[in-house]
Every structure is written in C-alpha cells, then in structure tokens.
mmCIF file of C-alpha atoms and ligand atoms in Angstrom:
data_model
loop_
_atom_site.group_PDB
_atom_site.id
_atom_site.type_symbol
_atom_site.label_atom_id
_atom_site.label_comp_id
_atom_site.label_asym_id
_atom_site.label_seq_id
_atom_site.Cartn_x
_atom_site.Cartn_y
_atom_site.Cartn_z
ATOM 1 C CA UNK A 1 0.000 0.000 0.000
ATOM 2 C CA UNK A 2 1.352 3.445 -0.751
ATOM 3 C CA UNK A 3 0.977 6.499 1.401
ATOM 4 C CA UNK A 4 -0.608 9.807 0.283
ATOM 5 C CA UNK A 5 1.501 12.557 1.378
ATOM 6 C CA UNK A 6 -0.672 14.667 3.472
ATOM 7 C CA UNK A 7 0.797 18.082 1.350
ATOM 8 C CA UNK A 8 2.156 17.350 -2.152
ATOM 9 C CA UNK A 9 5.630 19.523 -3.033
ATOM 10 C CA UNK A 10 2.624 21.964 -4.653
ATOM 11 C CA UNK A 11 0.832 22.786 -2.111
ATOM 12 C CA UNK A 12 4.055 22.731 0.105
ATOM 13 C CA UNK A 13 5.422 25.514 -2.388
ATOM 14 C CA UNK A 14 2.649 27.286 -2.439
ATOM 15 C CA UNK A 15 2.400 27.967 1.270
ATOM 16 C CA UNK A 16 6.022 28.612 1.704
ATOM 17 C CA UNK A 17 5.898 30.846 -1.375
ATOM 18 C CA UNK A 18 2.966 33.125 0.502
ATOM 19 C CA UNK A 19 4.916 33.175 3.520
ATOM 20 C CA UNK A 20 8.269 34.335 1.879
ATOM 21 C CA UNK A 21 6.382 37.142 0.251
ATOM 22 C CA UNK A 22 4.347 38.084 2.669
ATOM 23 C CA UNK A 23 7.110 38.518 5.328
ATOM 24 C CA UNK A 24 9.578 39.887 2.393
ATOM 25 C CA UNK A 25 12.149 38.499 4.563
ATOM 26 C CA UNK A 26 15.345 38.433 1.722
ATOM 27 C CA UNK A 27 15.328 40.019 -1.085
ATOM 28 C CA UNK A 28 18.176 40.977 -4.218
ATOM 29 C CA UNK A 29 19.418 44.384 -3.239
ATOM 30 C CA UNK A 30 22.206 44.985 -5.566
ATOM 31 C CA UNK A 31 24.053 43.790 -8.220
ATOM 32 C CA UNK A 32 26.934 45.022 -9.715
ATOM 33 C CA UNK A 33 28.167 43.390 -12.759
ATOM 34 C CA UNK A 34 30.295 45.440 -15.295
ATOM 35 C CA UNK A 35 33.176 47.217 -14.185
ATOM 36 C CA UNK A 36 35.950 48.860 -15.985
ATOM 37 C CA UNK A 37 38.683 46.497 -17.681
ATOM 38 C CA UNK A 38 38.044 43.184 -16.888
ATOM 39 C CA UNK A 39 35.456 42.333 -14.063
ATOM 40 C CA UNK A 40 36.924 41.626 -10.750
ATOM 41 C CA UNK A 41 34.883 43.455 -8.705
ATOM 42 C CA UNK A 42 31.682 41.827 -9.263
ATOM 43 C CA UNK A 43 29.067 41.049 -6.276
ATOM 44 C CA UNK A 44 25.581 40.461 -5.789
ATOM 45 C CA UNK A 45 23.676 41.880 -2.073
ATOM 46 C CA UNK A 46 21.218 40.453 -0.460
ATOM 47 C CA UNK A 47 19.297 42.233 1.908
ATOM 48 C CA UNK A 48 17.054 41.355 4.887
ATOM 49 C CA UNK A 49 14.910 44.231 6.442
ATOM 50 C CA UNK A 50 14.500 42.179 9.249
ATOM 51 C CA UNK A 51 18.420 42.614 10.011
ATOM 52 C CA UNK A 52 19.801 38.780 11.007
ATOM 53 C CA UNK A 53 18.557 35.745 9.059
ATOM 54 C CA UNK A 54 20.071 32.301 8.362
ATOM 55 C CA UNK A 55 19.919 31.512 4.748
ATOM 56 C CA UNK A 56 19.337 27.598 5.050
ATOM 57 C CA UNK A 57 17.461 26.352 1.894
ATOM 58 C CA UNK A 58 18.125 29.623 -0.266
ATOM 59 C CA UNK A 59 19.424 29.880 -3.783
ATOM 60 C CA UNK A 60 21.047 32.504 -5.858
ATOM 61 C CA UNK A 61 20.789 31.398 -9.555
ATOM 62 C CA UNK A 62 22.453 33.677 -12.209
ATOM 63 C CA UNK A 63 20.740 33.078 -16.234
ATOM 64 C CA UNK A 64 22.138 33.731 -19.168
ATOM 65 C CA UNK A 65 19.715 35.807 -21.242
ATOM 66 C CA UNK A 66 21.244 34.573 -24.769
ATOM 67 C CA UNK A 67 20.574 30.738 -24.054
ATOM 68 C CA UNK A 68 17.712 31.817 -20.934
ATOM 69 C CA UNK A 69 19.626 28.871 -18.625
ATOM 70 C CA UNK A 70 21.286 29.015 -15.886
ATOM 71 C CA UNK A 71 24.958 29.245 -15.705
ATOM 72 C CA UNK A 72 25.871 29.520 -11.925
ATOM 73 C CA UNK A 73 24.473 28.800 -8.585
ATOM 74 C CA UNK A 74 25.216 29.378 -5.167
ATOM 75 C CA UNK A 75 24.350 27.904 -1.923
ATOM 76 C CA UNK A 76 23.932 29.388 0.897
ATOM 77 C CA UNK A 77 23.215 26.925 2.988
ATOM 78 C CA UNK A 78 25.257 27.466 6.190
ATOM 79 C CA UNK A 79 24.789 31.478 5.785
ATOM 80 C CA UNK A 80 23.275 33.974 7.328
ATOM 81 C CA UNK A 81 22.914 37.178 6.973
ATOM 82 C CA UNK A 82 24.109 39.393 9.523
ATOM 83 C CA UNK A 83 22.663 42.352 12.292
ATOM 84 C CA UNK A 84 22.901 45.438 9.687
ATOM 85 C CA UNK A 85 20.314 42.813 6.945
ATOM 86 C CA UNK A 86 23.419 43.259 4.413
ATOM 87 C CA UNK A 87 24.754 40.240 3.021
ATOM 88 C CA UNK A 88 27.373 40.622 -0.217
ATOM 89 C CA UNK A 89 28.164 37.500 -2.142
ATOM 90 C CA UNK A 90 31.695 38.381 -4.535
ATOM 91 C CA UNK A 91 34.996 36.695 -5.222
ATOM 92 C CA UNK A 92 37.616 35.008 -2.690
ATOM 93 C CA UNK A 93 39.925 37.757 -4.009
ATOM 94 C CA UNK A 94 38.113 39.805 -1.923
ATOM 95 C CA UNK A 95 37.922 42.817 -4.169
ATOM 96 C CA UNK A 96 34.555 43.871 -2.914
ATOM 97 C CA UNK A 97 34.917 45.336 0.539
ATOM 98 C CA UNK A 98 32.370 43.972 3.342
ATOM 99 C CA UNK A 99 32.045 40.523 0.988
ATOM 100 C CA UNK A 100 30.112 37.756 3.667
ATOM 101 C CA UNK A 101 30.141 35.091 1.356
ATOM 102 C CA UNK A 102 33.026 33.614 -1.569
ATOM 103 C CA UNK A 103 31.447 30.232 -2.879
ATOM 104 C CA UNK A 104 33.786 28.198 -4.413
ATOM 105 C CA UNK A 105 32.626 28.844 -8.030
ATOM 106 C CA UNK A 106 32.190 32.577 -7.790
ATOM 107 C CA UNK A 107 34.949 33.011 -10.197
ATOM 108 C CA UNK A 108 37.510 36.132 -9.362
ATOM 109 C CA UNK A 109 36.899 37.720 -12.531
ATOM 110 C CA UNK A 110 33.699 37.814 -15.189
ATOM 111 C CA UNK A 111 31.312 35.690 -12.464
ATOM 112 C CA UNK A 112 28.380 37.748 -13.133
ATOM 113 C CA UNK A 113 27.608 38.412 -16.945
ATOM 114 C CA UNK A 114 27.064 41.959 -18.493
ATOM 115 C CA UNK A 115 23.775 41.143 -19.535
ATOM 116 C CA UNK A 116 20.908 41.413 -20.834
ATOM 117 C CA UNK A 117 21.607 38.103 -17.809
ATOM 118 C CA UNK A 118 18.989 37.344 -14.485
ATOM 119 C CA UNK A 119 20.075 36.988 -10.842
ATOM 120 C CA UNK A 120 17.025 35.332 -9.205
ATOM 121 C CA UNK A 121 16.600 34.168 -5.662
ATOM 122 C CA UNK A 122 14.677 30.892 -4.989
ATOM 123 C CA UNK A 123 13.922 29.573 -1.390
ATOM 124 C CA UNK A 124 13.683 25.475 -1.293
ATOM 125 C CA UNK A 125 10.865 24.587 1.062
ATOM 126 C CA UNK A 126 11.742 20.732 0.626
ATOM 127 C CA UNK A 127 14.818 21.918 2.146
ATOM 128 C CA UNK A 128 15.846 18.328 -0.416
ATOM 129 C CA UNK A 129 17.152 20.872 -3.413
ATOM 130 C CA UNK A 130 21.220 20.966 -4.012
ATOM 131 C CA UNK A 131 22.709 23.722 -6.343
ATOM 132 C CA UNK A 132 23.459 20.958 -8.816
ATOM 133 C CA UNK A 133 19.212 20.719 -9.659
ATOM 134 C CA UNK A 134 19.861 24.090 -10.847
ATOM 135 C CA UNK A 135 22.595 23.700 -13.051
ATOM 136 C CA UNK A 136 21.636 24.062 -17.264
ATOM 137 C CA UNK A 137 17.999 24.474 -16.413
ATOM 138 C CA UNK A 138 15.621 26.783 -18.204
ATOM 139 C CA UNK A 139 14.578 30.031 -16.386
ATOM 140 C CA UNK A 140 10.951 29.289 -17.250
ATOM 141 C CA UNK A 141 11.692 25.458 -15.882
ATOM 142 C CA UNK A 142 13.277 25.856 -12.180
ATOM 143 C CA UNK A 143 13.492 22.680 -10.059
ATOM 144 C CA UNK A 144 10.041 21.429 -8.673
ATOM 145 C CA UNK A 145 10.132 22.604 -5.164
ATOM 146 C CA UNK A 146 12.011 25.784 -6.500
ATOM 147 C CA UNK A 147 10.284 28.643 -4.739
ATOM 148 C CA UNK A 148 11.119 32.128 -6.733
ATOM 149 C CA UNK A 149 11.824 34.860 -4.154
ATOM 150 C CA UNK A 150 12.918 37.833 -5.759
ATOM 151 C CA UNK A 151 14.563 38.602 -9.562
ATOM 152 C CA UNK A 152 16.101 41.247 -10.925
ATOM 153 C CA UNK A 153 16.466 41.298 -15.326
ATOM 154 C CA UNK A 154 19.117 43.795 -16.103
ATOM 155 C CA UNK A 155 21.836 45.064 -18.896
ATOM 156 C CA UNK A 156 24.410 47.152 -20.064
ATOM 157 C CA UNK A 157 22.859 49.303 -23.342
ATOM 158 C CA UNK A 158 20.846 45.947 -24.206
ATOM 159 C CA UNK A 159 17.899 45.291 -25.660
ATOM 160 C CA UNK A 160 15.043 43.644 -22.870
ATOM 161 C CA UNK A 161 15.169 39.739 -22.610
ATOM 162 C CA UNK A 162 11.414 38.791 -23.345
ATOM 163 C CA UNK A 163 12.188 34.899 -22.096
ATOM 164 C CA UNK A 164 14.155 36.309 -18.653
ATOM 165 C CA UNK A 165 11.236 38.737 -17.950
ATOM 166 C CA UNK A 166 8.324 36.453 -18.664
ATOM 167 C CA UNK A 167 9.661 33.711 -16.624
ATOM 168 C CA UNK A 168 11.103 36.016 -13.571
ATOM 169 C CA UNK A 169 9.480 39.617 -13.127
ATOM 170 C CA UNK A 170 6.488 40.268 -15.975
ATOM 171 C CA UNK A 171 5.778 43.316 -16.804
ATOM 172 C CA UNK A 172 8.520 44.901 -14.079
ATOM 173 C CA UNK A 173 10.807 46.895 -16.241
ATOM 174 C CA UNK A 174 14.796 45.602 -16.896
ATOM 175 C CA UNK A 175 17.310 47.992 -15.279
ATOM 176 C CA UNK A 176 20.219 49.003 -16.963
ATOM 177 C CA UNK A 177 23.390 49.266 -15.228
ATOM 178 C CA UNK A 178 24.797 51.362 -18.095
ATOM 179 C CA UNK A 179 21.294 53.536 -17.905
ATOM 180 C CA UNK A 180 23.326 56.477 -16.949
ATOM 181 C CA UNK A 181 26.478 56.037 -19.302
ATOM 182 C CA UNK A 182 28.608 55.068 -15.802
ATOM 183 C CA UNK A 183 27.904 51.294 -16.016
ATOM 184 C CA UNK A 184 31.146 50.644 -15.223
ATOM 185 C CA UNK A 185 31.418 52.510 -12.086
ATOM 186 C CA UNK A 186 27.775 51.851 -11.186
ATOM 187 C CA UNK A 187 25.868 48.937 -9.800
ATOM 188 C CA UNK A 188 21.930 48.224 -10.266
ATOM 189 C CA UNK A 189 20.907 49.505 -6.792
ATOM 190 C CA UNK A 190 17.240 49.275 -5.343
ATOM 191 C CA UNK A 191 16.593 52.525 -3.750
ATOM 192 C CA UNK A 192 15.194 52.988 -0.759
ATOM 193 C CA UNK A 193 16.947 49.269 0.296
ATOM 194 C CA UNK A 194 14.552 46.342 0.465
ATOM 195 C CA UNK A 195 11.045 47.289 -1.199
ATOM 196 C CA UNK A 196 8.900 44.803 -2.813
ATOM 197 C CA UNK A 197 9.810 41.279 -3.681
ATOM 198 C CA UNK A 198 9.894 40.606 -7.823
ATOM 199 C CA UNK A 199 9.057 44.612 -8.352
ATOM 200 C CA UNK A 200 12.382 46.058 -10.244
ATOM 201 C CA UNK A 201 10.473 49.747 -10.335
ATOM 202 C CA UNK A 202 12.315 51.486 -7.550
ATOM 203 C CA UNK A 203 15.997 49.744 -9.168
ATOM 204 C CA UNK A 204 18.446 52.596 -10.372
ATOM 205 C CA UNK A 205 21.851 52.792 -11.273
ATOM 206 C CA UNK A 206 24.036 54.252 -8.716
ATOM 207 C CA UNK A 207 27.515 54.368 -7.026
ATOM 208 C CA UNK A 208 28.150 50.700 -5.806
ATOM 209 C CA UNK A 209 27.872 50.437 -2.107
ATOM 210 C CA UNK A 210 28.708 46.745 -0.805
ATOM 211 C CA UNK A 211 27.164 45.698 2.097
ATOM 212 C CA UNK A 212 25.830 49.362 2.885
ATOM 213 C CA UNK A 213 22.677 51.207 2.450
ATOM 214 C CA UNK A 214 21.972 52.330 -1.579
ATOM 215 C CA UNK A 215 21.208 55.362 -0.604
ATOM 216 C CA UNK A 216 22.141 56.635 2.411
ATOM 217 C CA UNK A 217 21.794 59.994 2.780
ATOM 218 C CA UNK A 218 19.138 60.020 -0.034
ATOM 219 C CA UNK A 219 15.833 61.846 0.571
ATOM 220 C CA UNK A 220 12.490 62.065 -0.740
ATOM 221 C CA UNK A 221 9.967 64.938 -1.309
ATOM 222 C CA UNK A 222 7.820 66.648 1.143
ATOM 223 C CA UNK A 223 4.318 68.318 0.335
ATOM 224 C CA UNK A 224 4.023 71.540 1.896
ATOM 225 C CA UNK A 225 0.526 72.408 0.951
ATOM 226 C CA UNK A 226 -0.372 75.797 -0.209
ATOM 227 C CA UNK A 227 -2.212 75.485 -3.401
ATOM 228 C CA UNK A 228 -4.641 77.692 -3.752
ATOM 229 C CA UNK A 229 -7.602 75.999 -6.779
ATOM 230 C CA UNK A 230 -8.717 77.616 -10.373
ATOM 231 C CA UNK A 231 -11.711 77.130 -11.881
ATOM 232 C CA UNK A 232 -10.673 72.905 -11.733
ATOM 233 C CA UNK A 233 -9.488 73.119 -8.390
ATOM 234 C CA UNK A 234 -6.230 73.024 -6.827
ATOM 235 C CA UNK A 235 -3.373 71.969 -8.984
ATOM 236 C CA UNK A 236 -1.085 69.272 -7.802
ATOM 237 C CA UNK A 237 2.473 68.621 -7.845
ATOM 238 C CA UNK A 238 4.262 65.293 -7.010
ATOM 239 C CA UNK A 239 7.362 64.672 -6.464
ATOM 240 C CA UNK A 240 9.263 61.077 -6.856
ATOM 241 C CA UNK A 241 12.083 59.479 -6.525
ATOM 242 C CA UNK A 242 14.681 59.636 -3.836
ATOM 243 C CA UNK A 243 16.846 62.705 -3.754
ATOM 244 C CA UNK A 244 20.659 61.347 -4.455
ATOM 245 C CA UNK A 245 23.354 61.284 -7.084
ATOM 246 C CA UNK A 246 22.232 59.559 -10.356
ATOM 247 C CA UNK A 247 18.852 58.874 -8.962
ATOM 248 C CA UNK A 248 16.012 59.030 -10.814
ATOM 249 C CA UNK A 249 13.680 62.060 -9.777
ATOM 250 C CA UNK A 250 10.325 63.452 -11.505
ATOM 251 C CA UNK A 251 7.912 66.255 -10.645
ATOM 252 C CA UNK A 252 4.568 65.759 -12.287
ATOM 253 C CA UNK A 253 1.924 68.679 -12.303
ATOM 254 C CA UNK A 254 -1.425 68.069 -12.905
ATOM 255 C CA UNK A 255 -4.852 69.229 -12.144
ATOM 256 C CA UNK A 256 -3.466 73.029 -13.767
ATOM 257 C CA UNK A 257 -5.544 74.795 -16.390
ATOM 258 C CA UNK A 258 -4.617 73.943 -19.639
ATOM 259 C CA UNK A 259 -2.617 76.274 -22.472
ATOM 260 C CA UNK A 260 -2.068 78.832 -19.799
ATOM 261 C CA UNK A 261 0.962 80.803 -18.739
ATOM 262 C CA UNK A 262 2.459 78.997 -15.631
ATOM 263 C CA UNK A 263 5.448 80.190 -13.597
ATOM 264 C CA UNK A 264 7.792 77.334 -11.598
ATOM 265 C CA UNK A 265 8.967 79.087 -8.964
ATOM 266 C CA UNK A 266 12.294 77.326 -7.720
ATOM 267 C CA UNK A 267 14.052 78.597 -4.491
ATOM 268 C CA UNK A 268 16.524 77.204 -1.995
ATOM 269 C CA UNK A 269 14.832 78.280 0.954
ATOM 270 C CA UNK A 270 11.273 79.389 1.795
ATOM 271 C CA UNK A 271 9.590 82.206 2.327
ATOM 272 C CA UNK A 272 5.798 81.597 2.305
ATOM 273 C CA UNK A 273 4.906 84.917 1.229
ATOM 274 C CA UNK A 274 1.150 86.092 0.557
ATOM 275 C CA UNK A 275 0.723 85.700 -3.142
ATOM 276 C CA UNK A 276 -2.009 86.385 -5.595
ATOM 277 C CA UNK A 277 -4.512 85.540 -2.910
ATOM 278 C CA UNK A 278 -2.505 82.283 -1.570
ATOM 279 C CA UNK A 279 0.874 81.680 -0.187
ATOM 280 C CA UNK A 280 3.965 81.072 -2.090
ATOM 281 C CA UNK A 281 6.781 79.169 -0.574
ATOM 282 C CA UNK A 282 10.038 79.382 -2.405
ATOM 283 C CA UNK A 283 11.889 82.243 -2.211
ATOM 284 C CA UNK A 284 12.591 82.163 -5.702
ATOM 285 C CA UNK A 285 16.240 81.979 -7.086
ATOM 286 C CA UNK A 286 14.689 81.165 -10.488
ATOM 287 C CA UNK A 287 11.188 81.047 -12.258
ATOM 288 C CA UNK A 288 10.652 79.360 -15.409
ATOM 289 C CA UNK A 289 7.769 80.285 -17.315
ATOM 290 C CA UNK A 290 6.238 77.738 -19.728
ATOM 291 C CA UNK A 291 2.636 77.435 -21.477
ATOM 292 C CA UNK A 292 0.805 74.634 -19.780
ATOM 293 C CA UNK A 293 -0.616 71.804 -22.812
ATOM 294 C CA UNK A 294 -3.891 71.041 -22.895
ATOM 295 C CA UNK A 295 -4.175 68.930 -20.979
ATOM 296 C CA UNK A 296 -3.116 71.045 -17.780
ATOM 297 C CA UNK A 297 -0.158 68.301 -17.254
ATOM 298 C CA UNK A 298 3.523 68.926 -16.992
ATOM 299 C CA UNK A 299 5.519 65.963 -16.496
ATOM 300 C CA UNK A 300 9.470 66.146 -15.678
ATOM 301 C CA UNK A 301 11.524 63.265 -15.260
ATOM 302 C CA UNK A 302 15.307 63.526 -14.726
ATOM 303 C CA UNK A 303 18.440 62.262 -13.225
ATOM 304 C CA UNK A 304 19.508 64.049 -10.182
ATOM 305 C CA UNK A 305 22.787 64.931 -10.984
ATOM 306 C CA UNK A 306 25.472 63.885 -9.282
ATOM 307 C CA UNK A 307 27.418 67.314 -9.061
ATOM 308 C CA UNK A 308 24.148 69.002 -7.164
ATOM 309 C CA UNK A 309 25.826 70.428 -4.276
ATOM 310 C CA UNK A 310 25.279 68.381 -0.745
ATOM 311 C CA UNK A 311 22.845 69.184 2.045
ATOM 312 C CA UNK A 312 21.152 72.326 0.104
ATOM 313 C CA UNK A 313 16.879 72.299 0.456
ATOM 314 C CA UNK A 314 15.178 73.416 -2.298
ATOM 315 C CA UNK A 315 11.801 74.532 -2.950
ATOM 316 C CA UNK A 316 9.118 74.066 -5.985
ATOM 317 C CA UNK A 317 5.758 75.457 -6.528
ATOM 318 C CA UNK A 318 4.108 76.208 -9.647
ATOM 319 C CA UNK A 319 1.681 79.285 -10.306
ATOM 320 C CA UNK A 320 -0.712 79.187 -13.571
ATOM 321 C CA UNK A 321 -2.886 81.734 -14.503
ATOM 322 C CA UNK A 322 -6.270 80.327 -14.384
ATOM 323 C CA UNK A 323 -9.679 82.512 -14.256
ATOM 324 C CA UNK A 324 -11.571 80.435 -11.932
ATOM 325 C CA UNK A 325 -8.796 81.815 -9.096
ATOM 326 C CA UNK A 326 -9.523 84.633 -6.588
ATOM 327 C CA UNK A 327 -7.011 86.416 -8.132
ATOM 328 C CA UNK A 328 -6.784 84.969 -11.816
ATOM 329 C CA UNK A 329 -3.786 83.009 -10.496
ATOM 330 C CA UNK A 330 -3.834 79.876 -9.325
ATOM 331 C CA UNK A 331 -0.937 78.022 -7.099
ATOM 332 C CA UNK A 332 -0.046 74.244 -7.210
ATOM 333 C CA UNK A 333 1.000 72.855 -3.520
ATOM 334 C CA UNK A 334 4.588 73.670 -2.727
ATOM 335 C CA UNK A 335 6.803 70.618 -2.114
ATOM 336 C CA UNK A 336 10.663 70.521 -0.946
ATOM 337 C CA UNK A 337 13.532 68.439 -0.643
ATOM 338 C CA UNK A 338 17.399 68.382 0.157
ATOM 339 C CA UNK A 339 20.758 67.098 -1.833
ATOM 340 C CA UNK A 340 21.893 64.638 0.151
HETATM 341 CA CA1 CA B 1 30.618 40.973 -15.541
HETATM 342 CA CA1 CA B 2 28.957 48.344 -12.572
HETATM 343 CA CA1 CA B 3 16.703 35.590 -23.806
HETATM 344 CA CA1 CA B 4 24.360 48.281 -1.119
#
C-alpha cells in the first residue's frame, strides 16, 4: 500500500511561497556586474529588512539571457545574513569590501555576466534541493520545489530579454546598469533598500555600495501644501524618486488649467509669502515660465545629478494663470527636498 503525502511539493510551495512574500524576509538588493577592464569586482547583495537571518534552503541562480539557462548557482546553505540585513556574495579575491560570502565557483573575474543576464533568488521549502538541480535548467523550468523569491532582469545598453522577464518579473521593467552612461562605475541599486519582492520599479543605477545602504543619505519629497484651486481646483504637484546622485527624480503637475501661462517658482529656501490671494513658498532663485498643454499636465523626469551640491533644500511650486482663481492666479501645492 502506498501512502498519500498529506501536502504534495505543490501545495508545500505554495504555502512557503505566501509566507516568503508576505514577510519579504530576503530580497536581491544589488548587483553590480560590469566594471571597468576586466570584471573583478563583481558582487551580488542580499538584503534582509528584518536585520539577522540564516539563509538555510536559499538559492542565488544567475541566467544567461542569450541561451535563458542558468549558468551559476550558489548555496547558501550554512549562511546567514548578519545584524545590519546586508549580506554581499563576490569573489575570494576579496575585491569587494564587506564581501560575507566567496562560494567556491564565484569566479575572481567575469562571475556575473554583463547582460541582458537574471540573478534570481529561490527559497527550497523541501529543504531536499542541491545547487546541482539548478545547473543548465531553463529560467521558465526551475526545479520542482524551487520557490522564486525575488529577480532582478538587467543590462548594459541591451535590448530587454522577453524569455528572462516572462519567466522572472512580468511586466517589471529591466534595469540598466549602463542607464546612466557610468555602467562601469555603477551597480543596479534598489533605492530605498529592500522594497517589494519581484518589483524592479524602484531599481536605479548608482555608485556601488557593498554591504551598505543604496542610498544613504538620499531623501524624498515633502508636500508643503499651499495650493490655492482655479476654476478645476487646486493643482497638484508630485514629487518622486529619492533625492541622491544619479537617482532618478520626476515632478509631475497636474490638475493646472490647460494652455495657460504657468510660472515654476524654484528657491533654496522658503519664504511663504502672501501671493495672488494664496501663499507662495520658495523664495525664488529662479522662475521658469512655460505654457501649460492642454491637458493642464507637466511631467518632468530627470536624473539628479550627481554634481548638485550636498545638504542644500530646495523649494518648488508652480503658479498658472487660471480665471476660476480669486485672483486669476492659481498656485499648485509647494513641495521641498534636500541634496543629500
Ligand atoms: Ca561581468
Ligand atoms: Ca557596474
Ligand atoms: Ca533571452
Ligand atoms: Ca548596497
């Protein structure tokens, strides 16, 4: 007579898999894997906002995107990750300060391909997987058991991997480490640290920081208030993205009347000043004056640049004429933020 396992490896899987995410206890931090000359430098970070965790049963599986199948593993059984939640896998050369972990087949030099490659993170709940079930599979054909944690599809000026991003993180974008032309002295950093498992959105490339924070230092946006509504009410302006060198930043207006004169006032302190029947904020060092589209929507993405001068606030608040306000002017909210 045979006996029925009371949980098949599915249903095992499948309750592990709901408790790694919902806990988001490990997750792939950074990777850094083009550097100038030939790669020696190369590491991978794991990070656990938790701080300390043993790493028992976890897998970090590397894929090639030109073939889609794996070409290294590493174990970490044995590890953990220590206090701080930073835990840096690179070569025994020891090239990568604060490295916690040199497996044996990390190679010193050209480990971790320039992609378009994957670095995924599986967790075995079996706890019955061994590297070797990994090795020449198919990213869209893990080992049963295989429970995918966290992913992260990235490149150097390449073209997105439709196979790597299907089988890993659909519909999350592929970061480039070259995205701002420094690939080489850049890493693919999440910023802030940690975030959500198997979403790449909040991934930028940035100055490689080993077993640190991403983005220390960094800071976001704060809404100050102050608009003061036209005829559709009060305009709004957003801003996103964490405040840091080579970070991705935007600062979206909407809600504004449409083909209108509007004035960004930009200072680098405040002076909340009555204005036009509201308050303005900045203390303006410079306005730029634009004609708002149609649509009353101003969108502004750019790369915080990494010669901004450190620890200065500064202050943005738009004004757009608009006949619905008390004074024919109306005011978005005021936000501000600091160079870190
Ligand atoms: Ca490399
Ligand atoms: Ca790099
Ligand atoms: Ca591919
Ligand atoms: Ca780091």
């Amino acid at each position: 007579m045979k006996l029925r396992p009371i949980l098949s490896t599915a249903v095992l899987a499948a309750l592990c898999a709901s408790h790694v995410s919902a806990g988001a206890v490990l997750l792939i931090n950074e990777v850094d894997a083009d550097q100038t000359s030939t790669d020696a430098s190369e590491f991978i970070e794991l990070y656990s906002p938790g701080g300390a965790l043993a790493l028992d049963d976890f897998f970090v599986v590397l894929y090639n995107g030109s073939t889609n199948v794996e070409y290294s593993t590493f174990d970490l059984d044995g590890q953990a990750v220590p206090a701080d939640g930073f835990f840096v896998i690179g070569p025994s050369t020891l090239t990568v300060p604060n490295t916690d972990y040199s497996p044996s087949n990390f190679a010193a030099t050209n480990a971790v391909q320039n992609g378009q490659d994957a670095v995924a993170l599986y967790f075995d709940p079996t706890g019955l997987l061994l590297a070797s079930d990994f090795f020449g599979t198919d990213v869209a054909a893990p080992p049963a058991g295989a429970v995918l944690v966290d992913a992260l599809v990235y490149d150097t000026s390449d073209a997105d991997d439709p196979e790597l991003l299907a089988a890993l993180t659909p519909g999350q974008p592929q970061i480039d480490e070259n995205g701002n032309g420094n690939g080489v002295t850049e890493s693919c950093s999440r910023c802030p640290d940690g975030g959500t498992a198997l979403d790449t959105s909040t991934y930028a490339p940035l100055a490689p920081t080993p077993g640190t924070s991403n983005c220390a230092g960094f800071t976001g946006w704060t809404d100050l208030g102050n608009g003061l509504a036209g005829a559709g009410g009060e305009p709004l302006l957003v801003g996103t993205g964490m405040l840091g060198p080579d970070a991705p930043t935007s600062l979206d207006l909407t809600n504004a009347n449409g083909s209108a004169t509007a004035a960004l006032f930009v200072g680098l302190s405040a002076i909340n000043a009555p204005f036009k029947g509201g308050t303005i904020v900045p203390a303006p060092d410079l306005v730029v004056i634009v004609t708002t589209p149609p649509t009353g929507e101003i969108p502004l993405a750019f790369v915080w640049p990494d010669t901004a001068p450190v620890g200065v606030p500064i202050y943005l608040q738009w004004a757009i004429q608009d006949a619905g306000a008390p004074v024919l002017v109306a005011l978005s909210n005021a936000i501000s933020g600091q160079t870190p």
